[in-house]
Structures are given as C-alpha cells and as structure tokens.
PDB file of C-alpha atoms in Angstrom:
ATOM      1  CA  UNK L   1      12.287   0.891  -9.062  1.00  0.00           C
ATOM      2  CA  UNK L   2       8.899   1.048 -10.796  1.00  0.00           C
ATOM      3  CA  UNK L   3       9.480  -2.186 -12.719  1.00  0.00           C
ATOM      4  CA  UNK L   4       9.938  -4.135  -9.482  1.00  0.00           C
ATOM      5  CA  UNK L   5       7.004  -2.402  -7.817  1.00  0.00           C
ATOM      6  CA  UNK L   6       4.746  -3.109 -10.803  1.00  0.00           C
ATOM      7  CA  UNK L   7       5.221  -6.835 -10.155  1.00  0.00           C
ATOM      8  CA  UNK L   8       3.998  -6.671  -6.555  1.00  0.00           C
ATOM      9  CA  UNK L   9       0.518  -7.932  -5.712  1.00  0.00           C
ATOM     10  CA  UNK L  10      -1.781  -5.644  -3.738  1.00  0.00           C
ATOM     11  CA  UNK L  11      -5.239  -5.994  -2.226  1.00  0.00           C
ATOM     12  CA  UNK L  12      -7.731  -3.157  -1.726  1.00  0.00           C
ATOM     13  CA  UNK L  13     -10.533  -2.914   0.805  1.00  0.00           C
ATOM     14  CA  UNK L  14     -14.033  -1.849  -0.086  1.00  0.00           C
ATOM     15  CA  UNK L  15     -14.571   1.904   0.293  1.00  0.00           C
ATOM     16  CA  UNK L  16     -15.108   2.910   3.913  1.00  0.00           C
ATOM     17  CA  UNK L  17     -15.437   6.107   5.931  1.00  0.00           C
ATOM     18  CA  UNK L  18     -12.111   7.901   6.182  1.00  0.00           C
ATOM     19  CA  UNK L  19     -10.835   7.860   9.774  1.00  0.00           C
ATOM     20  CA  UNK L  20      -9.651  11.486   9.746  1.00  0.00           C
ATOM     21  CA  UNK L  21     -12.069  13.036   7.230  1.00  0.00           C
ATOM     22  CA  UNK L  22     -15.444  11.488   8.139  1.00  0.00           C
ATOM     23  CA  UNK L  23     -17.204  13.118   5.200  1.00  0.00           C
ATOM     24  CA  UNK L  24     -14.834  11.329   2.786  1.00  0.00           C
ATOM     25  CA  UNK L  25     -14.495   7.727   1.635  1.00  0.00           C
ATOM     26  CA  UNK L  26     -11.186   5.840   1.732  1.00  0.00           C
ATOM     27  CA  UNK L  27      -9.855   2.608   0.279  1.00  0.00           C
ATOM     28  CA  UNK L  28      -6.992   0.859   2.047  1.00  0.00           C
ATOM     29  CA  UNK L  29      -4.326  -0.802  -0.077  1.00  0.00           C
ATOM     30  CA  UNK L  30      -2.397  -3.789   1.325  1.00  0.00           C
ATOM     31  CA  UNK L  31       0.679  -5.513  -0.037  1.00  0.00           C
ATOM     32  CA  UNK L  32       0.236  -9.283  -0.292  1.00  0.00           C
ATOM     33  CA  UNK L  33       2.163 -10.583   2.746  1.00  0.00           C
ATOM     34  CA  UNK L  34       3.561 -13.469   0.693  1.00  0.00           C
ATOM     35  CA  UNK L  35       5.390 -11.034  -1.597  1.00  0.00           C
ATOM     36  CA  UNK L  36       9.166 -11.008  -1.275  1.00  0.00           C
ATOM     37  CA  UNK L  37      10.412  -7.882   0.490  1.00  0.00           C
ATOM     38  CA  UNK L  38      13.886  -6.430   0.535  1.00  0.00           C
ATOM     39  CA  UNK L  39      15.309  -3.144   1.752  1.00  0.00           C
ATOM     40  CA  UNK L  40      15.006  -1.444  -1.653  1.00  0.00           C
ATOM     41  CA  UNK L  41      11.368  -2.428  -2.210  1.00  0.00           C
ATOM     42  CA  UNK L  42      10.522  -1.350   1.351  1.00  0.00           C
ATOM     43  CA  UNK L  43      12.270   2.010   0.801  1.00  0.00           C
ATOM     44  CA  UNK L  44      10.509   2.547  -2.535  1.00  0.00           C
ATOM     45  CA  UNK L  45       7.098   1.821  -1.011  1.00  0.00           C
ATOM     46  CA  UNK L  46       7.888   4.123   1.915  1.00  0.00           C
ATOM     47  CA  UNK L  47       8.888   6.891  -0.518  1.00  0.00           C
ATOM     48  CA  UNK L  48       5.492   6.454  -2.206  1.00  0.00           C
ATOM     49  CA  UNK L  49       3.646   6.938   1.094  1.00  0.00           C
ATOM     50  CA  UNK L  50       3.069   3.353   2.201  1.00  0.00           C
ATOM     51  CA  UNK L  51       3.651   2.551   5.861  1.00  0.00           C
ATOM     52  CA  UNK L  52       3.483  -0.457   8.142  1.00  0.00           C
ATOM     53  CA  UNK L  53       0.332  -0.967  10.122  1.00  0.00           C
TER      54      UNK L  53
END
C-alpha cells in the first residue's frame, strides 16, 4: 500500500483560513489528476482521510 502511495504526485495549496475553524490555517492537498487511479489506490487514500471534492 504505502509503496504505491509514495509514488503518487500531490499538489498543496498555500495556507488559507480553515473553513470550519476560522482561527486556524489549513493547507489543501490534491492528487495530480493525471495520476493513474485504481480501486486499491482509491481505497487506500480514502482510508487515510482523502475524499473527492
């Protein structure tokens, strides 16, 4: 699992105000949309707290 995930390319936004804790800063992490995705990678990312937006 982790070996495959370590090869994925991610992008991060600049820090911004957290939408549900306004006194906190957040950084949003995005998976490169050109990365290959299969059911196992999707499940692993979901297990780690990632979700579609």
